[in-house]
mmCIF file of C-alpha atoms and ligand atoms in Angstrom:
data_model
loop_
_atom_site.group_PDB
_atom_site.id
_atom_site.type_symbol
_atom_site.label_atom_id
_atom_site.label_comp_id
_atom_site.label_asym_id
_atom_site.label_seq_id
_atom_site.Cartn_x
_atom_site.Cartn_y
_atom_site.Cartn_z
ATOM 1 C CA MET A 1 22.226 0.421 -13.351
ATOM 2 C CA ALA A 2 21.519 -3.179 -11.289
ATOM 3 C CA LYS A 3 19.885 -5.169 -13.868
ATOM 4 C CA LYS A 4 15.816 -5.082 -12.921
ATOM 5 C CA ASN A 5 14.072 -8.134 -13.576
ATOM 6 C CA ILE A 6 10.398 -8.541 -14.590
ATOM 7 C CA LEU A 7 7.934 -11.592 -14.350
ATOM 8 C CA LEU A 8 5.225 -11.861 -17.501
ATOM 9 C CA LEU A 9 2.163 -13.278 -17.239
ATOM 10 C CA ALA A 10 -0.131 -13.322 -19.968
ATOM 11 C CA GLY A 11 -2.715 -15.591 -17.946
ATOM 12 C CA ASP A 12 -6.082 -16.364 -20.713
ATOM 13 C CA GLY A 13 -7.887 -14.715 -23.055
ATOM 14 C CA ILE A 14 -6.832 -11.535 -24.896
ATOM 15 C CA GLY A 15 -3.969 -11.931 -21.720
ATOM 16 C CA PRO A 16 -1.133 -12.558 -24.446
ATOM 17 C CA GLU A 17 -2.666 -10.293 -26.643
ATOM 18 C CA ILE A 18 -2.343 -6.996 -25.197
ATOM 19 C CA MET A 19 0.839 -8.156 -23.204
ATOM 20 C CA ALA A 20 2.786 -8.703 -26.892
ATOM 21 C CA GLU A 21 1.900 -4.939 -26.906
ATOM 22 C CA ALA A 22 3.585 -3.995 -23.388
ATOM 23 C CA LYS A 23 6.402 -6.335 -24.357
ATOM 24 C CA LYS A 24 6.897 -4.076 -27.065
ATOM 25 C CA VAL A 25 7.060 -1.119 -24.729
ATOM 26 C CA ILE A 26 9.804 -2.265 -22.830
ATOM 27 C CA ASP A 27 11.758 -3.655 -26.093
ATOM 28 C CA TRP A 28 11.672 -0.471 -26.655
ATOM 29 C CA PHE A 29 13.255 1.587 -23.882
ATOM 30 C CA ASN A 30 15.356 -1.014 -23.607
ATOM 31 C CA ILE A 31 16.940 -0.930 -26.499
ATOM 32 C CA HIS A 32 16.028 3.175 -26.786
ATOM 33 C CA LYS A 33 16.730 4.263 -23.489
ATOM 34 C CA LYS A 34 19.008 0.904 -22.048
ATOM 35 C CA LEU A 35 16.756 0.426 -19.103
ATOM 36 C CA ASP A 36 18.087 -2.541 -18.427
ATOM 37 C CA LEU A 37 14.799 -4.708 -17.978
ATOM 38 C CA GLU A 38 15.804 -8.258 -17.730
ATOM 39 C CA TYR A 39 11.739 -10.055 -18.368
ATOM 40 C CA SER A 40 10.643 -13.983 -18.334
ATOM 41 C CA GLU A 41 7.724 -14.746 -19.374
ATOM 42 C CA GLU A 42 5.089 -17.731 -17.470
ATOM 43 C CA LEU A 43 1.678 -18.988 -17.159
ATOM 44 C CA ALA A 44 -1.145 -18.956 -14.927
ATOM 45 C CA GLY A 45 -4.346 -18.817 -14.888
ATOM 46 C CA GLY A 46 -6.317 -21.452 -17.179
ATOM 47 C CA ALA A 47 -3.367 -21.447 -19.549
ATOM 48 C CA SER A 48 -1.189 -23.213 -16.711
ATOM 49 C CA TYR A 49 -3.855 -25.153 -15.199
ATOM 50 C CA ASP A 50 -3.660 -27.061 -18.722
ATOM 51 C CA GLU A 51 -0.565 -27.536 -18.631
ATOM 52 C CA ASN A 52 -0.357 -28.151 -15.018
ATOM 53 C CA GLU A 53 -3.225 -29.000 -13.375
ATOM 54 C CA THR A 54 -3.063 -25.681 -11.074
ATOM 55 C CA PRO A 55 -3.296 -21.910 -12.141
ATOM 56 C CA LEU A 56 -0.795 -21.166 -10.591
ATOM 57 C CA THR A 57 2.622 -23.278 -10.107
ATOM 58 C CA ASP A 58 4.756 -23.049 -6.758
ATOM 59 C CA ASP A 59 7.595 -22.575 -9.180
ATOM 60 C CA VAL A 60 5.869 -19.699 -10.300
ATOM 61 C CA LEU A 61 4.882 -18.133 -7.545
ATOM 62 C CA TYR A 62 8.302 -18.017 -6.200
ATOM 63 C CA LYS A 63 9.763 -16.192 -8.849
ATOM 64 C CA ALA A 64 7.012 -13.618 -8.667
ATOM 65 C CA MET A 65 7.893 -12.998 -5.427
ATOM 66 C CA ASP A 66 11.780 -12.353 -6.822
ATOM 67 C CA SER A 67 10.952 -10.026 -9.383
ATOM 68 C CA ASP A 68 10.864 -6.420 -9.023
ATOM 69 C CA ALA A 69 7.541 -5.883 -10.906
ATOM 70 C CA VAL A 70 4.970 -8.661 -11.733
ATOM 71 C CA LEU A 71 2.647 -7.968 -14.858
ATOM 72 C CA LEU A 72 -0.745 -10.108 -14.952
ATOM 73 C CA GLY A 73 -2.762 -9.646 -18.539
ATOM 74 C CA ALA A 74 -5.941 -11.123 -17.526
ATOM 75 C CA VAL A 75 -7.128 -15.143 -15.870
ATOM 76 C CA GLY A 76 -9.631 -16.424 -16.315
ATOM 77 C CA GLY A 77 -12.653 -17.996 -19.620
ATOM 78 C CA PRO A 78 -15.688 -20.220 -20.058
ATOM 79 C CA LYS A 79 -13.477 -23.201 -20.903
ATOM 80 C CA TRP A 80 -12.545 -23.587 -16.870
ATOM 81 C CA ASP A 81 -15.775 -22.126 -15.436
ATOM 82 C CA ASN A 82 -16.762 -26.044 -14.092
ATOM 83 C CA LEU A 83 -13.730 -26.512 -12.407
ATOM 84 C CA GLU A 84 -14.022 -27.077 -8.865
ATOM 85 C CA PHE A 85 -12.854 -23.570 -6.948
ATOM 86 C CA SER A 86 -8.734 -24.130 -6.064
ATOM 87 C CA LYS A 87 -8.164 -24.867 -8.965
ATOM 88 C CA LYS A 88 -10.297 -22.086 -11.287
ATOM 89 C CA PRO A 89 -8.060 -19.459 -12.867
ATOM 90 C CA GLU A 90 -9.069 -16.773 -10.793
ATOM 91 C CA ARG A 91 -7.086 -18.383 -8.031
ATOM 92 C CA ALA A 92 -3.710 -17.747 -9.734
ATOM 93 C CA LEU A 93 -4.637 -14.235 -8.876
ATOM 94 C CA LEU A 94 -6.001 -14.013 -5.212
ATOM 95 C CA ARG A 95 -2.778 -16.509 -4.341
ATOM 96 C CA LEU A 96 -0.522 -14.314 -6.361
ATOM 97 C CA ARG A 97 -1.973 -11.066 -4.119
ATOM 98 C CA LYS A 98 -2.117 -12.990 -0.815
ATOM 99 C CA GLU A 99 0.745 -14.901 -0.766
ATOM 100 C CA MET A 100 3.138 -11.458 -2.157
ATOM 101 C CA ARG A 101 1.458 -9.849 0.618
ATOM 102 C CA LEU A 102 -0.270 -7.123 -1.530
ATOM 103 C CA PHE A 103 -2.810 -5.435 0.388
ATOM 104 C CA ALA A 104 -2.719 -1.905 -1.389
ATOM 105 C CA ASN A 105 -4.464 -1.562 -5.068
ATOM 106 C CA LEU A 106 -3.930 1.447 -7.021
ATOM 107 C CA ARG A 107 -6.441 2.181 -9.312
ATOM 108 C CA PRO A 108 -6.535 5.129 -11.368
ATOM 109 C CA ALA A 109 -9.749 7.100 -13.088
ATOM 110 C CA ILE A 110 -7.776 8.918 -15.105
ATOM 111 C CA CYS A 111 -10.665 10.847 -18.167
ATOM 112 C CA PHE A 112 -8.100 11.762 -20.914
ATOM 113 C CA GLU A 113 -9.602 14.727 -22.291
ATOM 114 C CA GLU A 114 -9.798 12.531 -26.295
ATOM 115 C CA LEU A 115 -12.014 10.388 -24.775
ATOM 116 C CA VAL A 116 -14.523 12.381 -23.195
ATOM 117 C CA SER A 117 -17.274 11.985 -25.340
ATOM 118 C CA ALA A 118 -16.547 7.622 -25.698
ATOM 119 C CA SER A 119 -18.678 7.220 -21.637
ATOM 120 C CA THR A 120 -21.786 6.746 -21.582
ATOM 121 C CA LEU A 121 -22.192 9.503 -19.295
ATOM 122 C CA LYS A 122 -22.847 13.629 -20.029
ATOM 123 C CA PRO A 123 -18.885 15.329 -20.633
ATOM 124 C CA GLU A 124 -19.279 17.905 -18.409
ATOM 125 C CA ILE A 125 -19.718 15.572 -15.832
ATOM 126 C CA ILE A 126 -16.645 13.792 -16.597
ATOM 127 C CA ALA A 127 -14.199 16.623 -17.957
ATOM 128 C CA GLY A 128 -10.599 16.370 -16.126
ATOM 129 C CA LEU A 129 -12.115 13.261 -13.783
ATOM 130 C CA ASP A 130 -8.878 12.432 -12.396
ATOM 131 C CA ILE A 131 -9.668 10.192 -9.339
ATOM 132 C CA LEU A 132 -7.832 7.227 -6.842
ATOM 133 C CA ILE A 133 -9.214 4.073 -5.924
ATOM 134 C CA VAL A 134 -7.406 2.652 -3.394
ATOM 135 C CA ARG A 135 -8.437 -0.902 -2.679
ATOM 136 C CA GLU A 136 -7.523 -3.235 0.058
ATOM 137 C CA LEU A 137 -6.760 -6.428 -1.734
ATOM 138 C CA THR A 138 -5.765 -9.541 0.927
ATOM 139 C CA GLY A 139 -8.420 -9.077 3.202
ATOM 140 C CA GLY A 140 -12.479 -9.113 3.713
ATOM 141 C CA ILE A 141 -14.432 -11.146 2.272
ATOM 142 C CA TYR A 142 -12.330 -12.426 -0.510
ATOM 143 C CA PHE A 143 -10.184 -14.484 2.232
ATOM 144 C CA GLY A 144 -12.095 -14.870 5.998
ATOM 145 C CA GLU A 145 -12.840 -18.176 7.225
ATOM 146 C CA PRO A 146 -14.503 -20.021 7.797
ATOM 147 C CA ARG A 147 -16.248 -19.824 4.028
ATOM 148 C CA GLY A 148 -17.232 -23.243 1.875
ATOM 149 C CA ILE A 149 -20.532 -24.476 0.314
ATOM 150 C CA GLU A 150 -21.820 -26.614 3.314
ATOM 151 C CA PRO A 151 -25.133 -29.246 3.011
ATOM 152 C CA ILE A 152 -27.713 -28.996 5.290
ATOM 153 C CA GLU A 153 -30.882 -30.257 6.779
ATOM 154 C CA ASN A 154 -33.760 -30.949 3.562
ATOM 155 C CA GLY A 155 -31.223 -31.589 0.785
ATOM 156 C CA GLU A 156 -30.431 -27.723 1.013
ATOM 157 C CA ARG A 157 -26.923 -26.156 1.061
ATOM 158 C CA LYS A 158 -25.309 -23.599 3.103
ATOM 159 C CA GLY A 159 -22.580 -20.850 1.182
ATOM 160 C CA ILE A 160 -20.534 -19.447 3.507
ATOM 161 C CA ASN A 161 -18.357 -16.518 3.366
ATOM 162 C CA THR A 162 -16.757 -14.121 6.070
ATOM 163 C CA HIS A 163 -16.005 -10.264 5.738
ATOM 164 C CA VAL A 164 -13.207 -9.499 8.623
ATOM 165 C CA TYR A 165 -11.091 -6.588 9.071
ATOM 166 C CA THR A 166 -8.409 -6.314 11.980
ATOM 167 C CA SER A 167 -7.587 -3.057 12.941
ATOM 168 C CA LYS A 168 -3.799 -3.612 11.370
ATOM 169 C CA GLU A 169 -5.518 -4.002 7.949
ATOM 170 C CA ILE A 170 -7.167 -1.098 7.359
ATOM 171 C CA ARG A 171 -5.401 1.458 9.127
ATOM 172 C CA ARG A 172 -1.966 0.236 6.457
ATOM 173 C CA VAL A 173 -4.311 0.293 3.292
ATOM 174 C CA ALA A 174 -5.455 3.945 5.241
ATOM 175 C CA LYS A 175 -1.989 5.020 5.231
ATOM 176 C CA VAL A 176 -1.788 4.366 1.740
ATOM 177 C CA ALA A 177 -4.642 6.231 1.156
ATOM 178 C CA PHE A 178 -3.990 9.251 2.764
ATOM 179 C CA ASP A 179 0.127 9.091 1.910
ATOM 180 C CA LEU A 180 -0.814 9.538 -1.824
ATOM 181 C CA ALA A 181 -3.710 12.345 -1.116
ATOM 182 C CA LEU A 182 -0.909 13.922 0.254
ATOM 183 C CA LYS A 183 0.871 14.212 -3.015
ATOM 184 C CA ARG A 184 -2.357 14.960 -4.843
ATOM 185 C CA ASN A 185 -5.288 17.336 -3.604
ATOM 186 C CA LYS A 186 -5.535 16.459 -0.075
ATOM 187 C CA LYS A 187 -9.230 14.594 -0.134
ATOM 188 C CA VAL A 188 -10.015 11.115 1.142
ATOM 189 C CA THR A 189 -13.271 9.626 1.271
ATOM 190 C CA SER A 190 -13.433 6.003 2.832
ATOM 191 C CA ALA A 191 -15.771 4.058 1.686
ATOM 192 C CA ASP A 192 -17.938 1.381 3.560
ATOM 193 C CA LYS A 193 -21.230 0.267 5.363
ATOM 194 C CA SER A 194 -20.738 0.982 8.584
ATOM 195 C CA ASN A 195 -24.408 0.992 8.846
ATOM 196 C CA VAL A 196 -25.091 -2.499 8.811
ATOM 197 C CA MET A 197 -21.535 -4.144 9.421
ATOM 198 C CA GLU A 198 -19.725 -4.333 12.083
ATOM 199 C CA ALA A 199 -16.581 -4.595 10.015
ATOM 200 C CA GLY A 200 -17.652 -1.593 8.198
ATOM 201 C CA LEU A 201 -18.003 0.385 11.712
ATOM 202 C CA LEU A 202 -14.167 -0.595 12.681
ATOM 203 C CA TRP A 203 -13.286 0.412 8.924
ATOM 204 C CA LYS A 204 -14.339 3.948 9.757
ATOM 205 C CA GLU A 205 -13.370 4.220 13.308
ATOM 206 C CA GLU A 206 -9.474 2.860 12.659
ATOM 207 C CA VAL A 207 -9.318 5.204 9.383
ATOM 208 C CA GLN A 208 -10.861 8.229 11.801
ATOM 209 C CA ALA A 209 -8.664 7.585 14.092
ATOM 210 C CA LEU A 210 -5.498 6.943 11.849
ATOM 211 C CA HIS A 211 -6.287 10.627 10.728
ATOM 212 C CA ASP A 212 -6.572 12.702 13.995
ATOM 213 C CA GLU A 213 -3.222 10.734 15.449
ATOM 214 C CA SER A 214 -1.263 12.170 12.604
ATOM 215 C CA SER A 215 -0.475 15.897 12.675
ATOM 216 C CA VAL A 216 0.402 15.645 8.943
ATOM 217 C CA TYR A 217 -2.844 13.793 7.537
ATOM 218 C CA LYS A 218 -4.768 16.120 9.585
ATOM 219 C CA ASN A 219 -4.404 18.444 6.771
ATOM 220 C CA ILE A 220 -6.125 16.129 4.600
ATOM 221 C CA GLN A 221 -9.628 16.384 4.235
ATOM 222 C CA LEU A 222 -11.302 13.134 5.306
ATOM 223 C CA SER A 223 -15.032 12.185 4.760
ATOM 224 C CA HIS A 224 -17.087 8.813 5.050
ATOM 225 C CA MET A 225 -19.220 7.828 2.367
ATOM 226 C CA LEU A 226 -21.484 4.490 2.508
ATOM 227 C CA ALA A 227 -20.130 2.492 0.382
ATOM 228 C CA ASP A 228 -23.864 2.305 -1.942
ATOM 229 C CA ASN A 229 -24.406 5.797 -1.530
ATOM 230 C CA CYS A 230 -20.525 6.528 -2.930
ATOM 231 C CA ALA A 231 -20.939 3.503 -5.841
ATOM 232 C CA MET A 232 -24.403 6.750 -6.471
ATOM 233 C CA GLN A 233 -21.660 9.632 -6.501
ATOM 234 C CA LEU A 234 -19.323 8.089 -8.823
ATOM 235 C CA VAL A 235 -21.752 8.782 -11.605
ATOM 236 C CA ARG A 236 -23.582 11.831 -10.461
ATOM 237 C CA ASN A 237 -20.687 14.073 -9.402
ATOM 238 C CA PRO A 238 -17.377 11.927 -10.070
ATOM 239 C CA LYS A 239 -14.939 15.318 -9.396
ATOM 240 C CA GLN A 240 -15.826 15.623 -5.738
ATOM 241 C CA PHE A 241 -13.425 12.499 -5.573
ATOM 242 C CA ASP A 242 -9.762 12.334 -5.056
ATOM 243 C CA VAL A 243 -8.869 9.467 -3.129
ATOM 244 C CA ILE A 244 -11.299 6.865 -2.430
ATOM 245 C CA VAL A 245 -10.446 3.768 0.217
ATOM 246 C CA THR A 246 -12.183 0.777 0.431
ATOM 247 C CA ASP A 247 -12.362 -2.496 1.150
ATOM 248 C CA ASN A 248 -11.770 -5.531 -1.350
ATOM 249 C CA LEU A 249 -15.085 -6.121 -2.455
ATOM 250 C CA PHE A 250 -16.675 -2.716 -2.845
ATOM 251 C CA GLY A 251 -12.890 -1.775 -4.292
ATOM 252 C CA ASP A 252 -13.872 -4.484 -7.101
ATOM 253 C CA MET A 253 -17.139 -2.434 -7.279
ATOM 254 C CA LEU A 254 -16.744 0.596 -6.946
ATOM 255 C CA SER A 255 -13.616 0.795 -9.926
ATOM 256 C CA ASP A 256 -15.268 -1.267 -12.537
ATOM 257 C CA GLU A 257 -18.146 1.751 -12.194
ATOM 258 C CA ALA A 258 -15.063 4.611 -12.383
ATOM 259 C CA ALA A 259 -13.770 2.756 -15.574
ATOM 260 C CA MET A 260 -16.850 3.451 -17.449
ATOM 261 C CA LEU A 261 -16.443 7.229 -15.790
ATOM 262 C CA THR A 262 -12.748 7.203 -18.368
ATOM 263 C CA GLY A 263 -14.758 5.736 -21.450
ATOM 264 C CA SER A 264 -13.617 2.260 -21.111
ATOM 265 C CA LEU A 265 -12.855 -0.691 -19.004
ATOM 266 C CA GLY A 266 -10.579 -0.573 -21.832
ATOM 267 C CA MET A 267 -8.543 1.879 -19.557
ATOM 268 C CA LEU A 268 -8.022 1.428 -16.043
ATOM 269 C CA PRO A 269 -4.309 -0.014 -14.974
ATOM 270 C CA SER A 270 -3.932 -1.270 -11.453
ATOM 271 C CA ALA A 271 -1.047 -1.843 -9.134
ATOM 272 C CA SER A 272 -0.517 -4.324 -5.859
ATOM 273 C CA LEU A 273 2.099 -3.213 -3.488
ATOM 274 C CA SER A 274 3.015 -4.864 -0.722
ATOM 275 C CA GLU A 275 5.033 -3.071 2.818
ATOM 276 C CA LYS A 276 8.677 -2.474 2.443
ATOM 277 C CA ASP A 277 10.392 -5.606 3.904
ATOM 278 C CA LYS A 278 13.141 -4.860 6.200
ATOM 279 C CA ASN A 279 15.818 -3.691 2.783
ATOM 280 C CA GLY A 280 13.318 -1.642 1.852
ATOM 281 C CA ARG A 281 12.255 -4.012 -1.328
ATOM 282 C CA ILE A 282 8.725 -3.743 -2.002
ATOM 283 C CA ARG A 283 6.503 -6.509 -4.480
ATOM 284 C CA SER A 284 4.167 -5.264 -6.458
ATOM 285 C CA MET A 285 2.233 -6.866 -9.577
ATOM 286 C CA TYR A 286 0.443 -4.831 -12.292
ATOM 287 C CA GLU A 287 -2.618 -5.562 -14.337
ATOM 288 C CA PRO A 288 -4.950 -4.106 -16.131
ATOM 289 C CA CYS A 289 -8.436 -4.023 -14.296
ATOM 290 C CA HIS A 290 -10.414 -5.504 -16.932
ATOM 291 C CA GLY A 291 -10.585 -9.398 -17.594
ATOM 292 C CA SER A 292 -9.915 -11.520 -20.211
ATOM 293 C CA ALA A 293 -12.245 -11.075 -21.960
ATOM 294 C CA PRO A 294 -12.912 -14.559 -23.659
ATOM 295 C CA ASP A 295 -15.291 -13.264 -26.333
ATOM 296 C CA ILE A 296 -12.919 -10.784 -28.186
ATOM 297 C CA ALA A 297 -9.971 -13.100 -27.743
ATOM 298 C CA GLY A 298 -8.242 -13.648 -31.029
ATOM 299 C CA LYS A 299 -10.004 -11.436 -32.856
ATOM 300 C CA ALA A 300 -7.622 -8.461 -32.677
ATOM 301 C CA MET A 301 -9.971 -6.247 -30.969
ATOM 302 C CA ALA A 302 -8.847 -6.006 -27.526
ATOM 303 C CA ASN A 303 -7.185 -2.319 -26.446
ATOM 304 C CA PRO A 304 -3.793 -2.746 -24.976
ATOM 305 C CA ILE A 305 -3.572 0.729 -23.471
ATOM 306 C CA ALA A 306 -4.648 -0.952 -19.618
ATOM 307 C CA MET A 307 -1.775 -2.669 -19.994
ATOM 308 C CA ILE A 308 0.681 -0.669 -21.076
ATOM 309 C CA LEU A 309 -0.543 1.800 -18.670
ATOM 310 C CA SER A 310 -0.264 -1.194 -16.356
ATOM 311 C CA PHE A 311 3.639 -1.021 -16.819
ATOM 312 C CA ALA A 312 3.821 2.404 -17.295
ATOM 313 C CA MET A 313 2.541 2.475 -13.846
ATOM 314 C CA ALA A 314 5.704 0.019 -12.922
ATOM 315 C CA LEU A 315 8.097 2.189 -13.651
ATOM 316 C CA LYS A 316 7.138 4.962 -11.473
ATOM 317 C CA TYR A 317 6.011 2.723 -8.357
ATOM 318 C CA SER A 318 8.800 -0.322 -8.561
ATOM 319 C CA LEU A 319 11.724 0.207 -11.358
ATOM 320 C CA ASN A 320 12.029 3.793 -10.145
ATOM 321 C CA PHE A 321 11.636 5.379 -13.951
ATOM 322 C CA ASP A 322 9.473 8.846 -13.393
ATOM 323 C CA LYS A 323 9.838 10.331 -16.404
ATOM 324 C CA GLU A 324 10.240 6.893 -18.416
ATOM 325 C CA SER A 325 6.575 6.540 -17.036
ATOM 326 C CA ASN A 326 5.360 9.662 -18.411
ATOM 327 C CA MET A 327 6.930 9.448 -21.969
ATOM 328 C CA ILE A 328 4.189 6.536 -22.048
ATOM 329 C CA GLU A 329 1.531 8.567 -20.771
ATOM 330 C CA SER A 330 2.246 11.209 -23.538
ATOM 331 C CA ALA A 331 2.739 8.621 -26.029
ATOM 332 C CA ILE A 332 -0.814 7.203 -25.411
ATOM 333 C CA LYS A 333 -2.417 10.652 -24.538
ATOM 334 C CA SER A 334 -0.832 11.380 -28.275
ATOM 335 C CA VAL A 335 -2.368 8.344 -30.298
ATOM 336 C CA LEU A 336 -5.365 9.591 -28.696
ATOM 337 C CA LYS A 337 -5.168 13.055 -29.884
ATOM 338 C CA ASP A 338 -4.784 11.073 -33.730
ATOM 339 C CA GLY A 339 -7.613 9.646 -33.145
ATOM 340 C CA LEU A 340 -6.228 6.287 -32.963
ATOM 341 C CA ARG A 341 -9.434 3.796 -31.548
ATOM 342 C CA THR A 342 -9.819 0.058 -30.303
ATOM 343 C CA ALA A 343 -13.420 -1.218 -31.081
ATOM 344 C CA ASP A 344 -14.230 -0.399 -26.880
ATOM 345 C CA ILE A 345 -13.121 3.222 -27.366
ATOM 346 C CA MET A 346 -14.796 3.788 -31.105
ATOM 347 C CA GLU A 347 -16.433 6.731 -31.947
ATOM 348 C CA SER A 348 -17.753 7.894 -35.382
ATOM 349 C CA GLY A 349 -14.835 9.940 -37.607
ATOM 350 C CA LYS A 350 -11.887 8.102 -35.672
ATOM 351 C CA LYS A 351 -9.614 5.480 -37.402
ATOM 352 C CA LYS A 352 -10.753 1.652 -35.328
ATOM 353 C CA VAL A 353 -7.010 -0.547 -34.923
ATOM 354 C CA THR A 354 -6.618 -3.211 -34.025
ATOM 355 C CA THR A 355 -4.693 -4.563 -30.471
ATOM 356 C CA SER A 356 -1.253 -4.168 -32.457
ATOM 357 C CA GLU A 357 -1.814 -1.176 -34.490
ATOM 358 C CA MET A 358 -2.213 0.466 -31.744
ATOM 359 C CA GLY A 359 0.556 -0.803 -29.455
ATOM 360 C CA ASP A 360 3.233 0.225 -32.670
ATOM 361 C CA ALA A 361 1.425 3.213 -32.731
ATOM 362 C CA ILE A 362 2.159 4.020 -29.154
ATOM 363 C CA VAL A 363 5.606 2.812 -29.151
ATOM 364 C CA ALA A 364 6.402 5.391 -32.806
ATOM 365 C CA LYS A 365 5.362 8.208 -30.787
ATOM 366 C CA LEU A 366 7.857 7.047 -27.477
ATOM 367 C CA LYS A 367 10.535 8.185 -30.664
ATOM 368 C CA LYS A 368 9.051 11.690 -30.833
HETATM 369 C C1 IPM B 401 -10.403 -7.664 -10.773
HETATM 370 C C2 IPM B 401 -11.478 -8.996 -10.618
HETATM 371 C C3 IPM B 401 -10.574 -9.870 -9.588
HETATM 372 C C4 IPM B 401 -11.048 -9.265 -8.114
HETATM 373 C C5 IPM B 401 -11.109 -11.077 -10.136
HETATM 374 C C6 IPM B 401 -10.868 -11.978 -11.592
HETATM 375 C C7 IPM B 401 -11.255 -12.339 -9.558
HETATM 376 O O1 IPM B 401 -12.609 -8.617 -11.146
HETATM 377 O O2 IPM B 401 -8.917 -7.148 -9.915
HETATM 378 O O3 IPM B 401 -10.741 -6.610 -10.277
HETATM 379 O O4 IPM B 401 -12.350 -9.744 -8.149
HETATM 380 O O5 IPM B 401 -10.970 -9.224 -7.802
HETATM 381 MG MG1 MG B 402 -13.162 -6.548 -10.760
#
């Protein structure tokens, strides 16, 4: 089996703490299952800025492009809040997404049975929940031009961002959503603001057209929902959804909302994928949906599960190790069943553990 190269970008805040736990899992698979996963570590975000005066060096970007999968912890923190836009830690993430052309962002919101009561929502609303948000990641208002802050008359300033999508960009992410829905419950909800935005209307029309043109996709139940209504429906009756496909900005918001359906933002992993190149290879990056949580950084409180689940997604989507990926999911379920909880998912009667105790417990379960 060919060696696989993984690039680890721990980043800032709790990033290094949760990455340390993912590394324990990678090491375990290398030693006990001979997976031959070679990894190297580089700086990204504020950590890179402190060292190199840029949130992402070209060298690290090229390394990311050449790797079989990138694992990213989190970037950002108050220390770098006042830097000019191009130097901010978040630019590392956005540049990696854009330059690696990671247009398809998969955010699965699954409510583990053991965490049903950890959510702020009623148990019957979220028990058994399994939805997948497919967020467009390289277009829309995050990247549209023109953008900037300009002086205008009377000493006032104008902030500009542009929400723009082409039919090709819409169709390629819709295709990902349809293909994934075929392997699930064959239901896709496309969320847009077609009642207000032209780009939203185009979104709706192109998703519908792609569906109608394909004899395979015709078997999928496609519906369109306004993004604001979708936000409401996610807390009212989330189990009506199977796959939600939406643009970059709505996907950002709807996925944070969906995270709370799983009990905690600390439980939500993600995969960002490119198209296949001519050799059939995809580029990919895996990261938890939560941020760098500077308020709890260094306190051994962070939940490493979203990070470890992100590695499990890498095994499935980039490294071709489905069985091993499922082993991680089972190990996590089993640890939760034993009552181990990091602070974010703590409930009375459970055992509160640190970040590394949670990582160790998950690794211990892999053996069984
Ligand atoms: C996410 C994050 C990022 C985003 C930030 C950190 C730039 O919120 O991945 O959801 O807005 O995309
Ligand atoms: Mg977000």
